[in-house]
Amino acid sequence: MNMKIGVIKGDGIGPEIVDEAMKVLDRIAEVYGHSISYTQLLMGGASIDVNGVPLTDETLEQAKASDAVLMGSIGGDAKTSPWYRLEPSKRPEAGLLSLRKGLNLFANLRPAVLYRELKASCPLKEEIADRGFDMMIMRELTGGLYFGRRSTEVIDGVSVAKDELVYSETEIRRIAKRGFDIAMKRRKKVTSVDKANVLDSSRLWRKVVEEVAKEYPDVTLEHMLVDNCAMQLVKDPAQFDVILTENMFGDILSDEASMVTGSIGMLASASLNETKFGLYEPSGGSAPDIAGQGIANPIATILSAAMMLRYSFDLDREAQAIEDAVGNVLGDGYRTTDIMSEGMKQVGTKEMGDRICSYIK
Ligand code: IPM
Ligand code: MG
């Protein structure tokens, strides 16, 4: 197969971790007889430096012309980076939001798995960590507070800021269907997370999710309020299979879920639209504090590349080969500093990538 992959290395640790994911993809191509052509795309701070804006129309078109996009991370230190002296609509994050919207990537899949080998990094009590967990957070990605109208104005001498939270039943239905489809391939349970005791948008969310659930009689549906969910994620994460939720709640809960796995450096993500196209990126941020030191954990990006093979190219065997290689490297005791524990062998970004490649044969 020939794969046309757009690559957004991005800012901070982005370039380092993407290089390792490309190395692993190249290894897969070599072993399984595929060819890959990469197109480098600028987005976020890297694009601001060159083009003055975080995403150009041309880059968006190039992304659309790719089969899939592999991304590192974007953004810098909000206190020190000149990018954050620009108005909000010109900052790195605005580029990411425009890209998500421009590509209609409404379904964001964020798997959070506790690897057996990494139990020592799990901050939860041993009896909870021992039970392990494997959940998929399905976050709606192109609606809600992120894309509603916003304004800041002075009314009668008082500053007032406003952010609109809007959801249509169409937007809720399409993400709910995706959530149930994925649950069918997993343990057939959906926990729909909302704030229906307060918000109208959540009440509509609940109603539409219940309608969709009727088409999936094999899937168990439960509703959970978001504050309770935040608590349950640290109390009993094993109860979750698919967590289905709106944009803002999904942003917050996915960071929480990732921390519970031991390190945000382990978590992949996929953002999908109605087609086979997808944007694949680690769940974590650009970590400007450790950028350029060669110590960042590339595993989340490498696992994102595996998700790309699975969801955009239907290459399940190749995706599994990457996931198995990651498991093997961890099993052999290799750790980047974020997941280091006693008795393990500490390696840098590049060596982790090399070790993973060496298991793909
Ligand atoms: C994420 C990030 C983004 C988000 C930021 C960078 C805009 O936190 O992908 O979770 O809030 O969606
Ligand atoms: Mg986030």
Coordinates of N, CA, C and O in Angstrom, one line a residue, residues 215-287:
E215 N -30.6 1.6 19.0 CA -30.1 0.8 17.8 C -29.0 -0.2 18.2 O -28.5 -0.9 17.4
Y216 N -28.6 -0.1 19.5 CA -27.5 -1.0 19.9 C -27.9 -1.8 21.1 O -27.4 -1.6 22.2
P217 N -28.9 -2.7 21.0 CA -29.4 -3.4 22.1 C -28.4 -4.2 22.9 O -28.6 -4.5 24.1
D218 N -27.2 -4.6 22.2 CA -26.2 -5.4 22.9 C -25.3 -4.5 23.8 O -24.5 -5.1 24.6
V219 N -25.4 -3.2 23.7 CA -24.5 -2.3 24.5 C -25.3 -1.8 25.7 O -26.4 -1.4 25.6
T220 N -24.6 -1.9 26.8 CA -25.2 -1.4 28.1 C -24.9 0.1 28.2 O -23.7 0.5 28.0
L221 N -25.9 0.9 28.4 CA -25.7 2.4 28.5 C -25.9 2.8 29.9 O -26.9 2.4 30.6
E222 N -25.0 3.6 30.4 CA -25.2 4.3 31.7 C -24.9 5.8 31.6 O -24.1 6.1 30.7
H223 N -25.6 6.6 32.3 CA -25.3 8.0 32.3 C -24.5 8.4 33.6 O -24.8 7.8 34.7
M224 N -23.6 9.3 33.5 CA -22.9 9.7 34.7 C -22.6 11.2 34.6 O -22.3 11.7 33.6
L225 N -22.8 11.9 35.8 CA -22.5 13.3 35.8 C -21.0 13.5 35.8 O -20.3 12.7 36.4
V226 N -20.6 14.6 35.2 CA -19.1 14.7 35.0 C -18.3 14.8 36.3 O -17.2 14.3 36.3
D227 N -18.9 15.5 37.3 CA -18.2 15.6 38.5 C -18.0 14.2 39.2 O -16.9 13.8 39.7
N228 N -19.0 13.4 39.1 CA -18.9 12.0 39.6 C -17.9 11.2 38.8 O -17.1 10.5 39.3
C229 N -17.9 11.4 37.5 CA -17.0 10.7 36.6 C -15.5 11.0 37.0 O -14.7 10.1 37.0
A230 N -15.3 12.3 37.3 CA -13.9 12.7 37.7 C -13.5 11.9 38.9 O -12.3 11.5 39.0
M231 N -14.5 11.7 39.8 CA -14.2 11.0 41.0 C -14.0 9.5 40.7 O -13.1 8.8 41.2
Q232 N -14.9 8.9 39.9 CA -14.9 7.5 39.6 C -13.6 7.1 38.9 O -13.1 6.0 39.1
L233 N -13.0 8.0 38.1 CA -11.8 7.7 37.4 C -10.6 7.4 38.3 O -9.7 6.6 38.0
V234 N -10.6 8.0 39.5 CA -9.5 7.7 40.4 C -10.0 6.6 41.5 O -9.1 6.0 42.1
K235 N -11.3 6.4 41.6 CA -11.7 5.5 42.6 C -11.8 4.0 42.0 O -11.4 3.1 42.7
D236 N -12.3 4.0 40.8 CA -12.6 2.6 40.2 C -12.5 2.7 38.7 O -13.5 2.5 38.0
P237 N -11.3 3.0 38.1 CA -11.3 3.2 36.7 C -11.6 1.9 35.9 O -12.0 2.0 34.7
A238 N -11.5 0.7 36.5 CA -11.8 -0.5 35.8 C -13.3 -0.6 35.4 O -13.6 -1.4 34.5
Q239 N -14.1 0.2 35.9 CA -15.6 0.1 35.6 C -15.8 0.6 34.2 O -16.9 0.4 33.6
F240 N -14.9 1.4 33.6 CA -15.2 2.1 32.3 C -14.7 1.3 31.1 O -13.6 0.7 31.1
D241 N -15.6 1.3 30.1 CA -15.2 0.8 28.8 C -15.1 1.9 27.8 O -14.0 2.5 27.6
V242 N -16.3 2.4 27.3 CA -16.3 3.6 26.5 C -16.9 4.8 27.3 O -18.0 4.6 27.8
I243 N -16.2 5.9 27.4 CA -16.7 7.1 28.0 C -17.0 8.0 26.8 O -16.2 8.4 26.0
L244 N -18.3 8.4 26.7 CA -18.8 9.2 25.6 C -19.1 10.6 26.2 O -20.0 10.7 27.1
T245 N -18.5 11.6 25.7 CA -18.7 12.9 26.3 C -18.4 14.1 25.4 O -17.8 14.0 24.3
E246 N -18.9 15.3 25.8 CA -18.8 16.5 24.9 C -17.3 17.0 25.0 O -16.5 16.5 25.8
N247 N -17.1 18.0 24.2 CA -15.7 18.5 24.0 C -15.0 18.9 25.3 O -13.9 18.4 25.6
M248 N -15.5 19.8 26.0 CA -14.8 20.4 27.2 C -14.6 19.3 28.3 O -13.5 19.1 28.9
F249 N -15.7 18.5 28.6 CA -15.6 17.5 29.6 C -14.5 16.5 29.1 O -13.7 16.0 29.9
G250 N -14.5 16.2 27.8 CA -13.6 15.2 27.3 C -12.2 15.7 27.4 O -11.2 14.9 27.7
D251 N -12.0 17.0 27.2 CA -10.6 17.5 27.4 C -10.1 17.3 28.8 O -9.0 16.8 29.0
I252 N -10.9 17.6 29.8 CA -10.5 17.5 31.2 C -10.4 16.0 31.6 O -9.4 15.6 32.2
L253 N -11.4 15.2 31.3 CA -11.4 13.8 31.8 C -10.3 13.0 31.1 O -9.7 12.1 31.7
S254 N -9.9 13.4 29.9 CA -8.9 12.6 29.2 C -7.5 12.9 29.8 O -6.6 12.0 29.9
D255 N -7.3 14.1 30.3 CA -6.0 14.4 31.0 C -6.0 13.6 32.3 O -5.0 13.0 32.7
E256 N -7.1 13.6 33.0 CA -7.2 12.9 34.2 C -6.9 11.4 34.0 O -6.1 10.8 34.7
A257 N -7.6 10.8 33.0 CA -7.5 9.4 32.8 C -6.0 9.0 32.4 O -5.5 8.0 32.8
S258 N -5.4 9.9 31.6 CA -4.0 9.6 31.2 C -3.1 9.7 32.4 O -2.2 8.8 32.5
M259 N -3.3 10.6 33.3 CA -2.4 10.6 34.5 C -2.5 9.4 35.3 O -1.5 8.9 35.9
V260 N -3.7 8.8 35.4 CA -3.9 7.6 36.1 C -3.2 6.4 35.5 O -2.8 5.5 36.2
T261 N -2.9 6.5 34.2 CA -2.1 5.4 33.6 C -0.6 5.5 33.9 O 0.1 4.6 33.6
G262 N -0.2 6.6 34.6 CA 1.2 6.7 35.0 C 1.9 7.8 34.3 O 2.7 8.5 34.8
S263 N 1.6 8.0 33.0 CA 2.2 9.1 32.3 C 1.4 9.5 31.1 O 0.9 8.7 30.3
I264 N 1.3 10.8 30.9 CA 0.6 11.3 29.7 C 1.4 11.0 28.4 O 0.9 11.0 27.3
G265 N 2.7 10.6 28.6 CA 3.6 10.3 27.5 C 3.3 9.0 26.9 O 3.9 8.5 25.9
M266 N 2.3 8.3 27.4 CA 1.9 6.9 26.9 C 0.7 6.9 26.0 O 0.3 5.9 25.4
L267 N -0.1 8.0 26.0 CA -1.4 8.0 25.4 C -1.6 8.5 24.0 O -1.3 9.7 23.8
A268 N -2.1 7.7 23.2 CA -2.3 8.0 21.8 C -3.6 8.7 21.6 O -4.5 8.6 22.5
S269 N -3.9 9.3 20.4 CA -5.2 9.7 20.1 C -5.5 9.8 18.6 O -4.5 9.9 17.9
A270 N -6.7 9.6 18.3 CA -7.1 9.7 16.9 C -8.3 10.7 16.8 O -9.2 10.6 17.6
S271 N -8.3 11.5 15.8 CA -9.4 12.4 15.6 C -10.0 12.1 14.2 O -9.2 12.2 13.2
L272 N -11.2 11.7 14.1 CA -11.8 11.2 12.8 C -13.0 12.0 12.4 O -13.7 12.6 13.2
N273 N -13.2 11.9 11.0 CA -14.4 12.5 10.5 C -15.2 11.3 9.9 O -15.0 10.2 10.3
E274 N -16.1 11.6 9.0 CA -17.0 10.6 8.4 C -16.2 9.6 7.4 O -16.7 8.6 7.1
T275 N -15.0 10.1 7.0 CA -14.3 9.2 6.0 C -13.2 8.5 6.7 O -13.2 8.4 7.9
K276 N -12.3 7.9 6.0 CA -11.2 7.2 6.5 C -10.0 8.1 7.0 O -9.1 7.7 7.7
F277 N -10.2 9.4 6.7 CA -9.1 10.3 7.0 C -9.1 10.5 8.6 O -10.1 10.4 9.2
G278 N -7.9 10.7 9.1 CA -7.8 11.0 10.5 C -6.5 11.8 10.8 O -5.6 11.8 10.1
L279 N -6.6 12.5 12.0 CA -5.4 13.2 12.5 C -5.0 12.4 13.8 O -5.8 12.2 14.7
Y280 N -3.7 12.1 13.8 CA -3.3 11.2 14.9 C -2.2 11.9 15.7 O -1.2 12.4 15.1
E281 N -2.4 12.0 17.0 CA -1.5 12.8 17.8 C -1.5 12.3 19.2 O -2.4 11.7 19.7
P282 N -0.3 12.5 20.0 CA -0.3 12.1 21.4 C -1.3 12.9 22.1 O -1.6 14.1 21.8
S283 N -1.8 12.4 23.2 CA -2.8 13.2 24.1 C -2.1 14.3 24.8 O -2.7 15.3 25.2
G284 N -0.8 14.1 25.0 CA 0.0 15.1 25.8 C 0.3 16.4 25.1 O 0.1 16.5 23.9
G285 N 0.8 17.4 25.8 CA 1.2 18.6 25.2 C 2.6 18.7 24.7 O 3.3 17.7 24.6
S286 N 3.1 19.9 24.4 CA 4.4 20.1 23.7 C 5.5 20.2 24.7 O 6.7 20.2 24.3
A287 N 5.2 20.2 26.0 CA 6.2 20.1 27.1 C 7.5 20.9 26.8 O 8.6 20.4 26.7

